[in-house]
Coordinates of C-alpha atoms and ligand atoms in Angstrom, one line a residue:
M1 CA -2.3 -24.8 -8.3
K2 CA -5.7 -23.0 -9.3
W3 CA -6.0 -19.9 -6.7
D4 CA -9.1 -17.9 -5.9
I5 CA -8.6 -14.3 -4.2
F6 CA -11.9 -12.6 -3.0
C7 CA -11.3 -8.6 -2.8
N8 CA -14.3 -7.0 -1.2
V9 CA -13.6 -3.5 -1.7
I10 CA -14.7 -1.4 1.5
D11 CA -13.5 1.8 0.3
N12 CA -10.5 3.4 -1.1
F13 CA -7.9 1.2 -3.0
G14 CA -5.8 -0.6 -0.5
D15 CA -8.2 -4.0 -0.5
I16 CA -8.0 -4.3 -4.4
G17 CA -4.4 -2.5 -4.5
V18 CA -3.0 -5.7 -2.2
T19 CA -4.9 -8.4 -3.9
W20 CA -4.0 -7.3 -7.2
R21 CA -0.6 -6.9 -6.8
L22 CA -0.5 -10.4 -4.8
A23 CA -2.3 -12.0 -7.9
R24 CA 0.0 -10.7 -10.4
Q25 CA 2.8 -12.1 -8.7
L26 CA 1.3 -15.4 -7.9
V27 CA 1.0 -15.6 -11.9
A28 CA 4.7 -14.1 -13.1
E29 CA 7.0 -15.4 -10.4
H30 CA 5.4 -18.7 -9.1
G31 CA 3.5 -20.0 -12.2
Q32 CA -0.1 -20.1 -10.4
A33 CA -3.3 -19.7 -12.1
V34 CA -5.2 -17.2 -10.3
R35 CA -8.5 -15.7 -10.5
L36 CA -9.2 -12.5 -8.7
W37 CA -12.8 -11.9 -7.9
V38 CA -13.8 -8.4 -6.7
D39 CA -16.8 -6.8 -6.3
E40 CA -16.4 -3.3 -7.5
P41 CA -14.4 -3.6 -10.5
A42 CA -14.6 0.1 -11.4
V43 CA -12.3 0.7 -8.0
F44 CA -9.9 -1.9 -9.9
A45 CA -9.6 0.3 -13.0
P46 CA -7.7 3.3 -12.0
L47 CA -5.1 0.9 -10.7
C48 CA -4.7 -1.1 -13.8
P49 CA -5.5 1.6 -16.6
Q50 CA -6.0 -0.9 -19.5
A51 CA -8.8 -2.6 -17.4
D52 CA -12.3 -2.6 -18.4
P53 CA -14.4 -1.6 -15.3
E54 CA -17.6 -2.6 -17.0
A55 CA -16.3 -6.3 -17.9
D56 CA -17.7 -9.5 -16.1
G57 CA -14.7 -11.5 -16.7
Q58 CA -11.4 -10.3 -17.9
W59 CA -7.8 -11.1 -18.2
Q60 CA -4.9 -8.7 -17.1
Q61 CA -1.6 -9.5 -16.9
G62 CA -2.1 -13.3 -16.9
V63 CA -4.6 -12.9 -13.8
E64 CA -8.4 -13.4 -14.6
I65 CA -10.4 -10.9 -13.0
R66 CA -13.9 -11.5 -12.1
H67 CA -16.7 -9.5 -11.3
W68 CA -17.8 -10.7 -7.9
R69 CA -21.6 -10.1 -7.9
R70 CA -24.2 -10.6 -5.1
D71 CA -26.3 -12.9 -7.5
W72 CA -23.4 -15.9 -7.3
Q73 CA -23.0 -17.7 -10.4
P74 CA -21.7 -21.7 -9.7
A75 CA -17.9 -21.9 -10.2
D76 CA -15.4 -24.6 -9.0
A77 CA -13.7 -24.3 -5.9
A78 CA -10.1 -23.6 -6.5
D79 CA -7.2 -25.4 -4.6
V80 CA -5.9 -22.5 -2.9
V81 CA -8.9 -19.9 -1.9
I82 CA -7.9 -16.5 0.1
E83 CA -10.5 -14.0 1.4
A84 CA -9.0 -11.0 1.7
F85 CA -9.4 -9.2 5.0
A86 CA -12.1 -11.1 6.2
C87 CA -14.5 -10.8 3.7
Q88 CA -17.5 -13.3 3.6
L89 CA -17.1 -15.9 0.5
P90 CA -20.6 -16.7 -1.1
E91 CA -22.6 -19.4 0.5
Q92 CA -22.6 -21.7 -2.6
Y93 CA -18.6 -21.2 -3.1
L94 CA -18.1 -22.6 0.6
A95 CA -20.3 -25.2 -0.2
A96 CA -18.3 -26.1 -3.4
M97 CA -14.9 -26.3 -1.3
A98 CA -16.5 -28.4 1.2
A99 CA -17.7 -30.7 -1.5
R100 CA -14.1 -31.3 -3.3
S101 CA -12.6 -34.5 -2.6
D102 CA -9.2 -33.1 -1.5
Q103 CA -9.5 -29.9 1.1
P104 CA -9.0 -26.9 -0.5
R105 CA -6.3 -24.5 1.4
W106 CA -8.3 -21.6 2.5
L107 CA -6.8 -18.4 4.2
N108 CA -7.8 -15.3 5.5
L109 CA -5.3 -12.5 4.5
E110 CA -4.9 -9.9 7.5
Y111 CA -4.2 -6.5 7.2
L112 CA -0.7 -5.4 7.9
S113 CA 0.5 -4.6 11.2
A114 CA 3.4 -4.8 13.5
E115 CA 1.5 -5.5 16.7
D116 CA 3.3 -8.0 19.0
W117 CA 0.4 -10.6 18.8
I118 CA 0.6 -11.1 15.1
S119 CA 3.4 -13.4 15.2
G120 CA 1.6 -15.5 18.0
C121 CA -1.4 -15.7 15.6
H122 CA 0.3 -16.0 11.9
G123 CA -0.7 -19.1 10.4
L124 CA -3.1 -20.8 13.1
P125 CA -5.8 -22.9 11.8
S126 CA -9.4 -22.6 12.9
F127 CA -12.1 -25.2 12.0
Q128 CA -15.3 -23.9 10.2
P129 CA -18.9 -24.9 10.2
N130 CA -18.5 -26.3 6.8
G131 CA -15.7 -28.8 8.1
L132 CA -12.8 -27.2 6.2
Q133 CA -9.6 -25.8 8.2
K134 CA -9.2 -22.0 7.6
A135 CA -6.1 -20.4 8.3
F136 CA -5.1 -16.6 9.5
Y137 CA -2.1 -15.2 7.4
F138 CA -0.4 -12.2 8.7
P139 CA 1.7 -10.0 6.8
G140 CA 4.2 -8.1 8.9
F141 CA 7.6 -6.7 9.3
V142 CA 9.3 -9.3 11.9
E143 CA 10.3 -13.0 11.9
G144 CA 7.2 -15.2 12.6
T145 CA 5.1 -13.1 10.2
G146 CA 4.0 -13.6 6.9
G147 CA 6.1 -10.8 5.5
L148 CA 5.5 -8.0 3.0
L149 CA 4.7 -8.1 -1.0
R150 CA 7.8 -7.4 -2.5
E151 CA 8.4 -8.6 -6.4
T152 CA 11.4 -10.3 -7.2
G153 CA 14.3 -7.6 -8.0
L154 CA 12.1 -5.1 -7.0
V155 CA 14.8 -3.2 -4.6
E156 CA 17.8 -3.9 -7.4
R157 CA 15.2 -2.4 -9.8
R158 CA 14.7 0.8 -7.7
Q159 CA 18.2 1.4 -7.0
A160 CA 19.1 1.5 -10.6
F161 CA 16.3 3.9 -11.2
Q162 CA 17.5 6.5 -8.4
A163 CA 20.9 6.0 -9.9
D164 CA 20.0 7.2 -13.3
P165 CA 19.0 10.9 -13.0
E166 CA 17.6 10.8 -16.9
A167 CA 15.4 8.3 -16.2
R168 CA 13.8 10.3 -13.3
R169 CA 13.8 13.2 -15.1
T170 CA 12.2 11.4 -18.3
F171 CA 9.5 9.8 -16.0
L172 CA 8.5 13.1 -14.5
E173 CA 8.4 15.2 -17.6
A174 CA 6.1 12.4 -18.8
L175 CA 3.9 13.3 -15.9
G176 CA 4.6 17.1 -16.7
V177 CA 6.8 17.8 -13.9
E178 CA 10.1 19.5 -14.7
L179 CA 12.3 19.2 -11.7
E180 CA 14.0 22.2 -10.5
E181 CA 17.5 22.6 -9.4
G182 CA 18.1 21.9 -5.8
A183 CA 14.3 21.3 -4.8
L184 CA 13.6 18.5 -2.3
L185 CA 10.7 16.4 -4.2
V186 CA 7.9 15.2 -2.0
S187 CA 4.7 13.0 -2.7
L188 CA 1.4 13.4 -0.8
F189 CA -1.1 10.4 -1.1
A190 CA -3.1 11.1 2.1
Y191 CA -6.7 11.4 3.4
E192 CA -8.3 14.6 4.7
N193 CA -5.8 16.0 7.1
A194 CA -6.2 19.2 9.3
A195 CA -2.4 19.7 9.7
L196 CA -1.7 20.1 6.1
A197 CA -1.9 23.7 6.2
G198 CA 0.7 24.1 8.8
W199 CA 2.9 22.0 7.0
L200 CA 2.6 23.9 3.6
D201 CA 2.9 27.0 5.4
V202 CA 6.3 25.9 6.9
L203 CA 7.3 24.5 3.1
A204 CA 6.3 27.7 1.6
A205 CA 8.5 29.8 4.1
G206 CA 11.2 27.4 4.2
D207 CA 15.1 27.7 3.4
R208 CA 15.1 25.5 0.5
A209 CA 12.6 24.9 -2.6
V210 CA 10.1 22.3 -2.3
Q211 CA 8.1 20.4 -5.1
L212 CA 5.1 18.8 -3.8
L213 CA 3.6 16.0 -6.0
V214 CA -0.1 15.4 -5.2
P215 CA -2.1 12.7 -7.0
V216 CA -5.7 13.3 -7.2
G217 CA -7.4 12.0 -4.0
R218 CA -8.9 12.8 -0.8
V219 CA -6.2 15.3 0.4
L220 CA -7.1 17.5 -2.8
A221 CA -10.1 19.6 -0.4
D222 CA -7.3 20.2 2.0
L223 CA -5.1 21.5 -0.4
A224 CA -7.3 23.7 -2.6
R225 CA -8.4 25.5 0.8
W226 CA -4.9 26.5 1.6
L227 CA -4.4 27.6 -1.8
G228 CA -7.9 29.5 -2.0
E229 CA -8.9 27.5 -4.9
D230 CA -12.4 26.1 -5.3
K231 CA -11.3 22.8 -6.8
L232 CA -8.5 21.0 -8.2
G233 CA -7.8 18.6 -10.6
A234 CA -4.7 16.8 -12.4
G235 CA -2.7 19.1 -14.0
A236 CA -3.2 22.1 -11.9
R237 CA 0.1 24.0 -10.8
F238 CA 1.0 26.3 -8.0
R239 CA 3.7 28.2 -6.6
R240 CA 3.5 29.9 -2.8
G241 CA 6.9 31.1 -1.6
R242 CA 9.7 28.0 -1.8
L243 CA 6.9 25.7 -2.3
S244 CA 5.6 24.6 -5.8
I245 CA 2.8 22.1 -6.1
A246 CA 1.7 19.7 -8.9
V247 CA -1.6 17.6 -9.1
L248 CA -0.9 14.4 -10.8
P249 CA -3.3 12.1 -12.3
F250 CA -3.9 8.8 -10.6
V251 CA -1.5 6.4 -12.2
S252 CA -0.9 2.7 -12.6
Q253 CA 0.6 0.9 -9.5
E254 CA 3.8 0.7 -11.3
D255 CA 4.0 4.3 -12.2
Y256 CA 3.2 5.1 -8.8
D257 CA 6.3 3.2 -7.5
H258 CA 8.2 5.4 -10.0
V259 CA 6.8 8.3 -8.2
L260 CA 7.9 7.2 -4.9
W261 CA 11.5 6.4 -6.2
S262 CA 11.5 9.7 -7.8
C263 CA 10.7 11.6 -4.5
D264 CA 13.1 12.3 -1.6
F265 CA 10.2 12.2 0.5
N266 CA 6.9 10.3 0.6
A267 CA 3.4 10.6 2.3
V268 CA 1.7 7.9 2.0
R269 CA -1.3 6.1 3.7
G270 CA -3.3 3.3 4.3
E271 CA -1.7 -0.4 3.6
D272 CA -0.2 -0.9 0.2
S273 CA 1.4 2.6 -0.6
F274 CA 2.8 2.5 2.8
V275 CA 4.6 -0.6 1.9
R276 CA 5.8 0.4 -1.6
A277 CA 7.2 3.9 0.0
Q278 CA 9.4 1.5 2.3
W279 CA 10.6 -0.3 -0.7
A280 CA 11.3 3.2 -2.3
G281 CA 14.3 3.7 0.4
R282 CA 13.4 7.0 1.2
P283 CA 12.0 8.9 4.3
L284 CA 8.0 8.6 4.7
L285 CA 5.3 9.9 6.5
W286 CA 2.4 7.6 7.2
H287 CA -1.2 8.6 7.3
I288 CA -2.5 5.3 9.0
Y289 CA -6.2 4.3 8.0
Q290 CA -8.5 5.1 11.1
Q291 CA -9.9 2.6 13.0
E292 CA -13.0 2.4 15.4
E293 CA -12.0 3.2 18.9
D294 CA -8.9 4.7 17.7
A295 CA -7.5 1.2 17.4
H296 CA -5.0 2.5 14.6
W297 CA -3.0 4.5 17.1
D298 CA -1.8 1.0 18.4
K299 CA -0.9 -0.3 15.1
L300 CA 1.0 3.4 14.4
E301 CA 3.0 3.3 17.6
A302 CA 3.8 -0.4 17.2
F303 CA 5.6 0.1 13.9
L304 CA 7.1 3.1 14.9
A305 CA 8.8 1.0 18.0
V306 CA 9.8 -1.3 15.3
H307 CA 10.9 1.2 12.4
C308 CA 12.9 3.5 14.7
R309 CA 14.7 0.5 16.4
D310 CA 18.2 1.5 15.0
L311 CA 17.9 5.3 14.8
S312 CA 19.6 7.8 17.1
P313 CA 17.1 8.8 20.3
A314 CA 16.7 12.6 18.9
A315 CA 16.2 11.2 15.2
A316 CA 13.6 8.8 16.4
G317 CA 12.0 11.3 18.6
A318 CA 11.8 13.8 15.7
L319 CA 10.2 11.0 13.5
T320 CA 7.7 9.8 15.8
E321 CA 6.8 13.2 16.6
S322 CA 5.7 13.9 12.8
W323 CA 4.2 10.9 12.1
R324 CA 1.7 11.6 15.5
A325 CA 1.2 15.2 14.3
W326 CA 0.2 14.3 10.8
N327 CA -2.1 11.4 12.2
R328 CA -3.6 13.7 14.9
G329 CA -4.1 16.7 12.6
K330 CA -2.0 19.2 14.4
G331 CA 1.6 20.4 14.5
M332 CA 3.1 19.2 11.4
G333 CA 5.1 22.5 10.7
E334 CA 6.8 22.3 13.8
A335 CA 7.6 18.6 13.2
W336 CA 9.0 19.0 9.7
T337 CA 11.3 21.1 11.0
G338 CA 12.5 19.0 13.6
L339 CA 12.5 16.2 10.9
M340 CA 14.8 18.1 8.4
A341 CA 17.3 18.5 11.1
H342 CA 18.0 15.0 11.1
W343 CA 17.7 14.4 7.5
P344 CA 20.9 12.7 6.5
E345 CA 20.4 10.0 9.5
L346 CA 16.9 9.5 8.4
Q347 CA 17.9 9.0 4.6
S348 CA 20.3 6.4 5.4
H349 CA 18.1 4.6 7.9
A350 CA 15.2 4.3 5.0
E351 CA 17.6 2.6 3.1
C352 CA 18.7 0.2 5.9
W353 CA 15.4 -0.2 6.8
C354 CA 14.4 -1.4 3.1
G355 CA 17.4 -3.6 3.1
V356 CA 16.8 -5.4 6.3
Q357 CA 13.0 -6.1 5.3
A358 CA 13.8 -7.0 1.6
E359 CA 15.9 -9.9 3.3
R360 CA 13.1 -11.7 4.6
T361 CA 10.6 -14.1 2.7
D362 CA 8.2 -12.1 0.8
L363 CA 4.4 -12.5 1.1
A364 CA 3.5 -14.2 -2.2
T365 CA 6.7 -16.8 -2.0
G366 CA 5.6 -17.3 1.9
L367 CA 2.0 -18.2 0.8
V368 CA 3.0 -20.5 -1.9
Q369 CA 5.2 -22.4 0.6
F370 CA 2.5 -22.3 3.2
C371 CA -0.2 -23.8 0.7
T372 CA 2.3 -26.6 -0.7
K373 CA 3.0 -28.3 2.8
P374 CA 0.6 -30.9 3.6
L375 CA -2.4 -29.9 5.7
Ligands
TRH1 O1 -6.2 3.8 -0.6 P1 -6.0 3.2 0.6 O2 -6.4 4.3 1.5 O3 -6.7 2.2 1.0 C1 -6.9 1.3 2.1 C2 -8.2 1.3 2.4 O4 -8.9 2.2 2.7 C3 -8.8 -0.1 3.0 O5 -9.9 -0.4 3.2 C4 -8.0 -0.2 4.3 O6 -8.5 -0.9 5.0 C5 -6.4 0.3 4.0 O7 -6.1 1.1 3.4 C6 -5.6 0.0 5.4 O8 -4.3 3.4 0.4 P2 -3.3 2.1 0.1 O9 -3.3 0.9 0.8 O10 -1.8 2.7 -0.1 O11 -3.9 1.9 -1.4 C7 -3.5 2.8 -2.3 C8 -3.3 2.1 -3.8 O12 -3.7 3.1 -4.8 C9 -2.2 1.3 -3.8 O13 -2.0 -0.1 -4.1 C10 -1.3 2.2 -4.4 C11 -2.4 2.7 -5.4 N1 -2.0 4.0 -6.4 C12 -1.9 3.9 -7.7 O14 -1.8 2.9 -8.2 N2 -1.6 5.0 -8.4 C13 -1.7 6.3 -7.8 O15 -1.4 7.4 -8.5 C14 -1.8 6.4 -6.4 C15 -1.5 7.6 -5.4 C16 -1.8 5.2 -5.3

């Protein structure tokens, strides 16, 4: 089947991060023909360093990437049309969809959430003014939702990498990171966060050496302030007490997976890195994307409720407190100490959680099944 996926970049990397990952998997594992329309190809390029940010059209890893320009040029409507995150399709394209002799499958791919109402709405159709049916496709963590993006063999590849210390060492060395004996390796991908300084104070003064890897991005200004530096860039290195810090370049999605797999603890954000950290099978900290009227707090609490179900009350409490502290921008130092008190339990829980999630149908497979069923 032919697929058109439309991605309107709102901000950051999550919108294109999710759609690029989905497009690749549809091609590589399901033999689908996929065009990915992105309105800001410059945001796509960092995730796929070989991409040309100026090109109107290009092929990357079997996916046709097209610059979605506001002055839309006529294009045939595909068999399956995905508007990511409720983006508005071009009028002419909607007309081309309606003009097809057979109805295209039309889906709105929604943002990921663990809220209860998701399973009630997943897959529901709605009739649109152009006479076509559009379905709402919700990724999620429980039965009755669309699942999570996960490539075939991902968990096995990750486990093999983690079982091979030499592979980890070689990967990190290529990024200019020398592993310190016995240090806890932590990655930090976050938005601006006032809780960072308190966390770093505790890490610097702690009993255990910590190596912090920080890809360039929005949290760097807070890090620079704590370090007393004007500006930070990839390659910068610092040491404060027991804490050493390395600023990493922004790497491809594949390499970022390896960063997550290499670390003992991953601070992630948004949607896609949040899911990838779960596949890494290591404890994580989620900086959720802030929404108007604090709607993100419901999402955060909903995920914590599902995620902490199999933890002891004490470990669940410590994990919950650290995520709340990080997201309210206060109290992360104390919360980290609390978290460390439950470290072994949190480690085994992260691997179990990954295993449970990996038993479910992945999002791309579910989508293909959904779209091949008759309307
Ligand atoms: O970048 P994000 O914050 O993205 C989003 C957007 O803000 C979006 O509008 C919002 O709705 C959504 O969050 C919830 O975080 P996310 O989703 O984790 O996307 C980051 C992408 O960048 C992800 O695909 C991983 C990738 N990445 C790399 O490829 N290399 C890197 O070095 C790093 C740090 C990330």
